[in-house]
Amino acid sequence: MEKIGLFYGSDTGNTESVAHKIREKISKENVYLIDMYDAKAEDFATYDKIILGLSTWHDGQLQSDWDTFFEEFKEVDFTGKTVALFGLGDQYVYCDYFIDGVGIIGTVVLENGGKIVGKWSTEGYEHTESKAELEKGIFLGLALDEDNQFEQTDERIDAWVEQIKKEFPIEG
Ligand SMILES: Cc1cc2nc3c(=O)[nH]c(=O)nc-3n(C[C@H](O)[C@H](O)[C@H](O)COP(=O)(O)O)c2cc1C
């Protein structure tokens, strides 16, 4: 199986825990976890298949490590790369900014030549607005809400992993 880089940023550990779950479900041997706290721009060049994960904070802001890295991220060339995104947020308290980070990061990926897989229906969520909802009714990536719908997280991860295995595609 081709190696996959899973880049994640997490302030209180929720996104980190999901990143580990996704790695275990795809392949412990072939999925490499990179904490955005340690990431360098050249790390992205190592992988053609990439998963990006982040939480959203403070009314639509990127998770802190992603925020620190953002200027460099905007220079990353995604030509020829396939990217899947997942985001964590709170759809009730931050209903106008639910998983905005996925939209902010995903827009850079598209502008810089990447192909996005793993889009996800907004059905089952009660947010008002989201920058991740570029097309009506579809998030740019998997949406998870550990604050309000934690009981659905494992099921959502399972379904999304099966979806991206087909869409990447991941063989072996
Ligand atoms: C002060 C604060 C601000 C937040 N702002 C947002 C927000 O704007 N949008 C959103 O979807 N979630 C927001 N959240 C929810 C977090 O993204 C959510 O708790 C997430 O699971 C945290 O993941 P992490 O531990 O990986 O950072 C906020 C939470 C807190 C405590």
JSON list of C-alpha atoms in Angstrom, two decimals, residues 14-159:
[
{"chain": "A", "resi": 14, "resn": "ASN", "atom": "CA", "xyz": [-9.97, 15.30, 20.48]},
{"chain": "A", "resi": 15, "resn": "THR", "atom": "CA", "xyz": [-8.58, 15.57, 16.94]},
{"chain": "A", "resi": 16, "resn": "GLU", "atom": "CA", "xyz": [-5.46, 13.69, 18.00]},
{"chain": "A", "resi": 17, "resn": "SER", "atom": "CA", "xyz": [-7.54, 10.78, 19.26]},
{"chain": "A", "resi": 18, "resn": "VAL", "atom": "CA", "xyz": [-9.52, 10.69, 16.00]},
{"chain": "A", "resi": 19, "resn": "ALA", "atom": "CA", "xyz": [-6.26, 10.80, 14.00]},
{"chain": "A", "resi": 20, "resn": "HIS", "atom": "CA", "xyz": [-5.07, 7.66, 15.80]},
{"chain": "A", "resi": 21, "resn": "LYS", "atom": "CA", "xyz": [-8.40, 5.91, 15.18]},
{"chain": "A", "resi": 22, "resn": "ILE", "atom": "CA", "xyz": [-8.28, 6.71, 11.46]},
{"chain": "A", "resi": 23, "resn": "ARG", "atom": "CA", "xyz": [-4.69, 5.45, 11.21]},
{"chain": "A", "resi": 24, "resn": "GLU", "atom": "CA", "xyz": [-5.62, 2.19, 12.92]},
{"chain": "A", "resi": 25, "resn": "LYS", "atom": "CA", "xyz": [-8.60, 1.67, 10.64]},
{"chain": "A", "resi": 26, "resn": "ILE", "atom": "CA", "xyz": [-6.64, 2.27, 7.42]},
{"chain": "A", "resi": 27, "resn": "SER", "atom": "CA", "xyz": [-3.24, 0.75, 8.21]},
{"chain": "A", "resi": 28, "resn": "LYS", "atom": "CA", "xyz": [-0.85, 1.27, 11.13]},
{"chain": "A", "resi": 29, "resn": "GLU", "atom": "CA", "xyz": [2.11, 0.41, 8.88]},
{"chain": "A", "resi": 30, "resn": "ASN", "atom": "CA", "xyz": [1.31, 2.76, 6.03]},
{"chain": "A", "resi": 31, "resn": "VAL", "atom": "CA", "xyz": [-0.31, 5.79, 7.64]},
{"chain": "A", "resi": 32, "resn": "TYR", "atom": "CA", "xyz": [2.22, 8.24, 9.12]},
{"chain": "A", "resi": 33, "resn": "LEU", "atom": "CA", "xyz": [0.95, 10.67, 11.76]},
{"chain": "A", "resi": 34, "resn": "ILE", "atom": "CA", "xyz": [2.40, 14.18, 11.70]},
{"chain": "A", "resi": 35, "resn": "ASP", "atom": "CA", "xyz": [1.44, 16.60, 14.47]},
{"chain": "A", "resi": 36, "resn": "MET", "atom": "CA", "xyz": [1.19, 20.10, 12.97]},
{"chain": "A", "resi": 37, "resn": "TYR", "atom": "CA", "xyz": [3.17, 21.32, 15.97]},
{"chain": "A", "resi": 38, "resn": "ASP", "atom": "CA", "xyz": [6.21, 19.58, 14.41]},
{"chain": "A", "resi": 39, "resn": "ALA", "atom": "CA", "xyz": [5.29, 19.83, 10.71]},
{"chain": "A", "resi": 40, "resn": "LYS", "atom": "CA", "xyz": [7.50, 21.39, 8.06]},
{"chain": "A", "resi": 41, "resn": "ALA", "atom": "CA", "xyz": [6.42, 22.46, 4.57]},
{"chain": "A", "resi": 42, "resn": "GLU", "atom": "CA", "xyz": [8.62, 19.80, 2.94]},
{"chain": "A", "resi": 43, "resn": "ASP", "atom": "CA", "xyz": [6.77, 17.04, 4.85]},
{"chain": "A", "resi": 44, "resn": "PHE", "atom": "CA", "xyz": [3.85, 17.48, 2.47]},
{"chain": "A", "resi": 45, "resn": "ALA", "atom": "CA", "xyz": [6.08, 16.70, -0.54]},
{"chain": "A", "resi": 46, "resn": "THR", "atom": "CA", "xyz": [6.71, 13.20, 0.87]},
{"chain": "A", "resi": 47, "resn": "TYR", "atom": "CA", "xyz": [3.14, 12.00, 0.25]},
{"chain": "A", "resi": 48, "resn": "ASP", "atom": "CA", "xyz": [0.79, 11.89, -2.74]},
{"chain": "A", "resi": 49, "resn": "LYS", "atom": "CA", "xyz": [-2.10, 10.76, -0.54]},
{"chain": "A", "resi": 50, "resn": "ILE", "atom": "CA", "xyz": [-2.73, 13.06, 2.38]},
{"chain": "A", "resi": 51, "resn": "ILE", "atom": "CA", "xyz": [-5.26, 13.31, 5.21]},
{"chain": "A", "resi": 52, "resn": "LEU", "atom": "CA", "xyz": [-5.63, 16.65, 7.03]},
{"chain": "A", "resi": 53, "resn": "GLY", "atom": "CA", "xyz": [-7.39, 16.96, 10.41]},
{"chain": "A", "resi": 54, "resn": "LEU", "atom": "CA", "xyz": [-8.10, 19.93, 12.62]},
{"chain": "A", "resi": 55, "resn": "SER", "atom": "CA", "xyz": [-10.48, 21.46, 15.11]},
{"chain": "A", "resi": 56, "resn": "THR", "atom": "CA", "xyz": [-11.93, 24.96, 14.85]},
{"chain": "A", "resi": 57, "resn": "TRP", "atom": "CA", "xyz": [-11.60, 27.48, 17.70]},
{"chain": "A", "resi": 58, "resn": "HIS", "atom": "CA", "xyz": [-12.66, 31.00, 18.69]},
{"chain": "A", "resi": 59, "resn": "ASP", "atom": "CA", "xyz": [-15.47, 31.69, 16.21]},
{"chain": "A", "resi": 60, "resn": "GLY", "atom": "CA", "xyz": [-14.05, 30.13, 13.08]},
{"chain": "A", "resi": 61, "resn": "GLN", "atom": "CA", "xyz": [-10.30, 30.21, 13.73]},
{"chain": "A", "resi": 62, "resn": "LEU", "atom": "CA", "xyz": [-7.90, 27.41, 12.84]},
{"chain": "A", "resi": 63, "resn": "GLN", "atom": "CA", "xyz": [-6.61, 25.15, 15.62]},
{"chain": "A", "resi": 64, "resn": "SER", "atom": "CA", "xyz": [-3.52, 26.87, 17.08]},
{"chain": "A", "resi": 65, "resn": "ASP", "atom": "CA", "xyz": [-0.76, 24.81, 15.38]},
{"chain": "A", "resi": 66, "resn": "TRP", "atom": "CA", "xyz": [-2.52, 25.04, 12.02]},
{"chain": "A", "resi": 67, "resn": "ASP", "atom": "CA", "xyz": [-2.91, 28.75, 12.60]},
{"chain": "A", "resi": 68, "resn": "THR", "atom": "CA", "xyz": [0.84, 29.15, 13.27]},
{"chain": "A", "resi": 69, "resn": "PHE", "atom": "CA", "xyz": [1.65, 27.15, 10.12]},
{"chain": "A", "resi": 70, "resn": "PHE", "atom": "CA", "xyz": [-0.96, 28.73, 7.87]},
{"chain": "A", "resi": 71, "resn": "GLU", "atom": "CA", "xyz": [1.24, 31.19, 5.95]},
{"chain": "A", "resi": 72, "resn": "GLU", "atom": "CA", "xyz": [3.60, 28.33, 5.03]},
{"chain": "A", "resi": 73, "resn": "PHE", "atom": "CA", "xyz": [0.68, 26.05, 4.23]},
{"chain": "A", "resi": 74, "resn": "LYS", "atom": "CA", "xyz": [-0.58, 28.52, 1.64]},
{"chain": "A", "resi": 75, "resn": "GLU", "atom": "CA", "xyz": [2.66, 27.91, -0.31]},
{"chain": "A", "resi": 76, "resn": "VAL", "atom": "CA", "xyz": [2.39, 24.09, -0.40]},
{"chain": "A", "resi": 77, "resn": "ASP", "atom": "CA", "xyz": [1.96, 22.71, -3.93]},
{"chain": "A", "resi": 78, "resn": "PHE", "atom": "CA", "xyz": [-0.81, 20.10, -4.01]},
{"chain": "A", "resi": 79, "resn": "THR", "atom": "CA", "xyz": [-0.57, 19.37, -7.74]},
{"chain": "A", "resi": 80, "resn": "GLY", "atom": "CA", "xyz": [-0.97, 15.63, -8.30]},
{"chain": "A", "resi": 81, "resn": "LYS", "atom": "CA", "xyz": [-1.96, 15.02, -4.68]},
{"chain": "A", "resi": 82, "resn": "THR", "atom": "CA", "xyz": [-5.20, 13.58, -3.35]},
{"chain": "A", "resi": 83, "resn": "VAL", "atom": "CA", "xyz": [-6.38, 14.97, -0.03]},
{"chain": "A", "resi": 84, "resn": "ALA", "atom": "CA", "xyz": [-9.09, 13.97, 2.46]},
{"chain": "A", "resi": 85, "resn": "LEU", "atom": "CA", "xyz": [-10.07, 16.26, 5.33]},
{"chain": "A", "resi": 86, "resn": "PHE", "atom": "CA", "xyz": [-11.73, 15.81, 8.70]},
{"chain": "A", "resi": 87, "resn": "GLY", "atom": "CA", "xyz": [-12.75, 18.43, 11.20]},
{"chain": "A", "resi": 88, "resn": "LEU", "atom": "CA", "xyz": [-13.94, 18.62, 14.79]},
{"chain": "A", "resi": 89, "resn": "GLY", "atom": "CA", "xyz": [-16.26, 21.27, 16.12]},
{"chain": "A", "resi": 90, "resn": "ASP", "atom": "CA", "xyz": [-19.31, 22.13, 18.17]},
{"chain": "A", "resi": 91, "resn": "GLN", "atom": "CA", "xyz": [-22.42, 22.52, 16.00]},
{"chain": "A", "resi": 92, "resn": "TYR", "atom": "CA", "xyz": [-24.59, 24.11, 18.73]},
{"chain": "A", "resi": 93, "resn": "VAL", "atom": "CA", "xyz": [-22.44, 26.64, 20.60]},
{"chain": "A", "resi": 94, "resn": "TYR", "atom": "CA", "xyz": [-20.53, 27.59, 17.43]},
{"chain": "A", "resi": 95, "resn": "CYS", "atom": "CA", "xyz": [-23.37, 26.98, 14.98]},
{"chain": "A", "resi": 96, "resn": "ASP", "atom": "CA", "xyz": [-22.27, 29.83, 12.67]},
{"chain": "A", "resi": 97, "resn": "TYR", "atom": "CA", "xyz": [-18.69, 28.56, 12.46]},
{"chain": "A", "resi": 98, "resn": "PHE", "atom": "CA", "xyz": [-19.07, 24.78, 12.58]},
{"chain": "A", "resi": 99, "resn": "ILE", "atom": "CA", "xyz": [-15.80, 23.12, 11.43]},
{"chain": "A", "resi": 100, "resn": "ASP", "atom": "CA", "xyz": [-14.86, 26.30, 9.53]},
{"chain": "A", "resi": 101, "resn": "GLY", "atom": "CA", "xyz": [-11.22, 25.16, 9.61]},
{"chain": "A", "resi": 102, "resn": "VAL", "atom": "CA", "xyz": [-11.99, 22.39, 7.11]},
{"chain": "A", "resi": 103, "resn": "GLY", "atom": "CA", "xyz": [-13.26, 24.98, 4.65]},
{"chain": "A", "resi": 104, "resn": "ILE", "atom": "CA", "xyz": [-10.28, 27.29, 5.19]},
{"chain": "A", "resi": 105, "resn": "ILE", "atom": "CA", "xyz": [-7.66, 24.55, 4.77]},
{"chain": "A", "resi": 106, "resn": "GLY", "atom": "CA", "xyz": [-9.57, 22.75, 1.98]},
{"chain": "A", "resi": 107, "resn": "THR", "atom": "CA", "xyz": [-9.86, 25.93, -0.06]},
{"chain": "A", "resi": 108, "resn": "VAL", "atom": "CA", "xyz": [-6.05, 26.26, -0.02]},
{"chain": "A", "resi": 109, "resn": "VAL", "atom": "CA", "xyz": [-5.71, 22.64, -1.16]},
{"chain": "A", "resi": 110, "resn": "LEU", "atom": "CA", "xyz": [-8.04, 23.29, -4.11]},
{"chain": "A", "resi": 111, "resn": "GLU", "atom": "CA", "xyz": [-6.39, 26.60, -5.03]},
{"chain": "A", "resi": 112, "resn": "ASN", "atom": "CA", "xyz": [-2.98, 24.92, -4.96]},
{"chain": "A", "resi": 113, "resn": "GLY", "atom": "CA", "xyz": [-3.94, 22.14, -7.35]},
{"chain": "A", "resi": 114, "resn": "GLY", "atom": "CA", "xyz": [-5.06, 19.29, -5.07]},
{"chain": "A", "resi": 115, "resn": "LYS", "atom": "CA", "xyz": [-7.96, 16.89, -5.55]},
{"chain": "A", "resi": 116, "resn": "ILE", "atom": "CA", "xyz": [-10.28, 16.45, -2.57]},
{"chain": "A", "resi": 117, "resn": "VAL", "atom": "CA", "xyz": [-11.95, 13.17, -1.66]},
{"chain": "A", "resi": 118, "resn": "GLY", "atom": "CA", "xyz": [-14.04, 12.19, 1.35]},
{"chain": "A", "resi": 119, "resn": "LYS", "atom": "CA", "xyz": [-16.77, 14.81, 1.07]},
{"chain": "A", "resi": 120, "resn": "TRP", "atom": "CA", "xyz": [-19.54, 14.27, 3.58]},
{"chain": "A", "resi": 121, "resn": "SER", "atom": "CA", "xyz": [-23.28, 14.95, 3.73]},
{"chain": "A", "resi": 122, "resn": "THR", "atom": "CA", "xyz": [-24.53, 17.63, 6.16]},
{"chain": "A", "resi": 123, "resn": "GLU", "atom": "CA", "xyz": [-27.49, 15.43, 7.01]},
{"chain": "A", "resi": 124, "resn": "GLY", "atom": "CA", "xyz": [-27.67, 14.78, 10.76]},
{"chain": "A", "resi": 125, "resn": "TYR", "atom": "CA", "xyz": [-26.01, 18.08, 11.75]},
{"chain": "A", "resi": 126, "resn": "GLU", "atom": "CA", "xyz": [-27.84, 21.18, 13.02]},
{"chain": "A", "resi": 127, "resn": "HIS", "atom": "CA", "xyz": [-25.34, 23.95, 12.33]},
{"chain": "A", "resi": 128, "resn": "THR", "atom": "CA", "xyz": [-26.43, 27.23, 10.74]},
{"chain": "A", "resi": 129, "resn": "GLU", "atom": "CA", "xyz": [-23.33, 28.08, 8.74]},
{"chain": "A", "resi": 130, "resn": "SER", "atom": "CA", "xyz": [-20.01, 26.49, 7.91]},
{"chain": "A", "resi": 131, "resn": "LYS", "atom": "CA", "xyz": [-17.11, 27.50, 5.69]},
{"chain": "A", "resi": 132, "resn": "ALA", "atom": "CA", "xyz": [-16.71, 23.76, 5.09]},
{"chain": "A", "resi": 133, "resn": "GLU", "atom": "CA", "xyz": [-20.06, 23.68, 3.27]},
{"chain": "A", "resi": 134, "resn": "LEU", "atom": "CA", "xyz": [-18.78, 24.99, -0.06]},
{"chain": "A", "resi": 135, "resn": "GLU", "atom": "CA", "xyz": [-21.61, 23.20, -1.84]},
{"chain": "A", "resi": 136, "resn": "LYS", "atom": "CA", "xyz": [-25.02, 23.25, -0.19]},
{"chain": "A", "resi": 137, "resn": "GLY", "atom": "CA", "xyz": [-25.59, 20.07, 1.81]},
{"chain": "A", "resi": 138, "resn": "ILE", "atom": "CA", "xyz": [-22.02, 18.78, 1.49]},
{"chain": "A", "resi": 139, "resn": "PHE", "atom": "CA", "xyz": [-19.10, 19.31, 3.84]},
{"chain": "A", "resi": 140, "resn": "LEU", "atom": "CA", "xyz": [-15.65, 19.32, 2.23]},
{"chain": "A", "resi": 141, "resn": "GLY", "atom": "CA", "xyz": [-14.64, 16.59, 4.67]},
{"chain": "A", "resi": 142, "resn": "LEU", "atom": "CA", "xyz": [-15.78, 14.44, 7.58]},
{"chain": "A", "resi": 143, "resn": "ALA", "atom": "CA", "xyz": [-17.48, 16.46, 10.35]},
{"chain": "A", "resi": 144, "resn": "LEU", "atom": "CA", "xyz": [-17.23, 15.21, 13.93]},
{"chain": "A", "resi": 145, "resn": "ASP", "atom": "CA", "xyz": [-18.77, 16.73, 17.04]},
{"chain": "A", "resi": 146, "resn": "GLU", "atom": "CA", "xyz": [-17.28, 15.29, 20.20]},
{"chain": "A", "resi": 147, "resn": "ASP", "atom": "CA", "xyz": [-19.09, 17.90, 22.30]},
{"chain": "A", "resi": 148, "resn": "ASN", "atom": "CA", "xyz": [-22.64, 16.91, 21.28]},
{"chain": "A", "resi": 149, "resn": "GLN", "atom": "CA", "xyz": [-22.62, 13.75, 19.16]},
{"chain": "A", "resi": 150, "resn": "PHE", "atom": "CA", "xyz": [-19.69, 11.75, 20.52]},
{"chain": "A", "resi": 151, "resn": "GLU", "atom": "CA", "xyz": [-21.76, 8.56, 20.34]},
{"chain": "A", "resi": 152, "resn": "GLN", "atom": "CA", "xyz": [-21.82, 8.88, 16.54]},
{"chain": "A", "resi": 153, "resn": "THR", "atom": "CA", "xyz": [-18.08, 9.45, 16.11]},
{"chain": "A", "resi": 154, "resn": "ASP", "atom": "CA", "xyz": [-16.92, 5.84, 15.71]},
{"chain": "A", "resi": 155, "resn": "GLU", "atom": "CA", "xyz": [-19.71, 5.02, 13.27]},
{"chain": "A", "resi": 156, "resn": "ARG", "atom": "CA", "xyz": [-18.95, 8.15, 11.22]},
{"chain": "A", "resi": 157, "resn": "ILE", "atom": "CA", "xyz": [-15.23, 7.37, 11.14]},
{"chain": "A", "resi": 158, "resn": "ASP", "atom": "CA", "xyz": [-15.92, 3.80, 9.99]},
{"chain": "A", "resi": 159, "resn": "ALA", "atom": "CA", "xyz": [-18.16, 4.95, 7.14]}
]
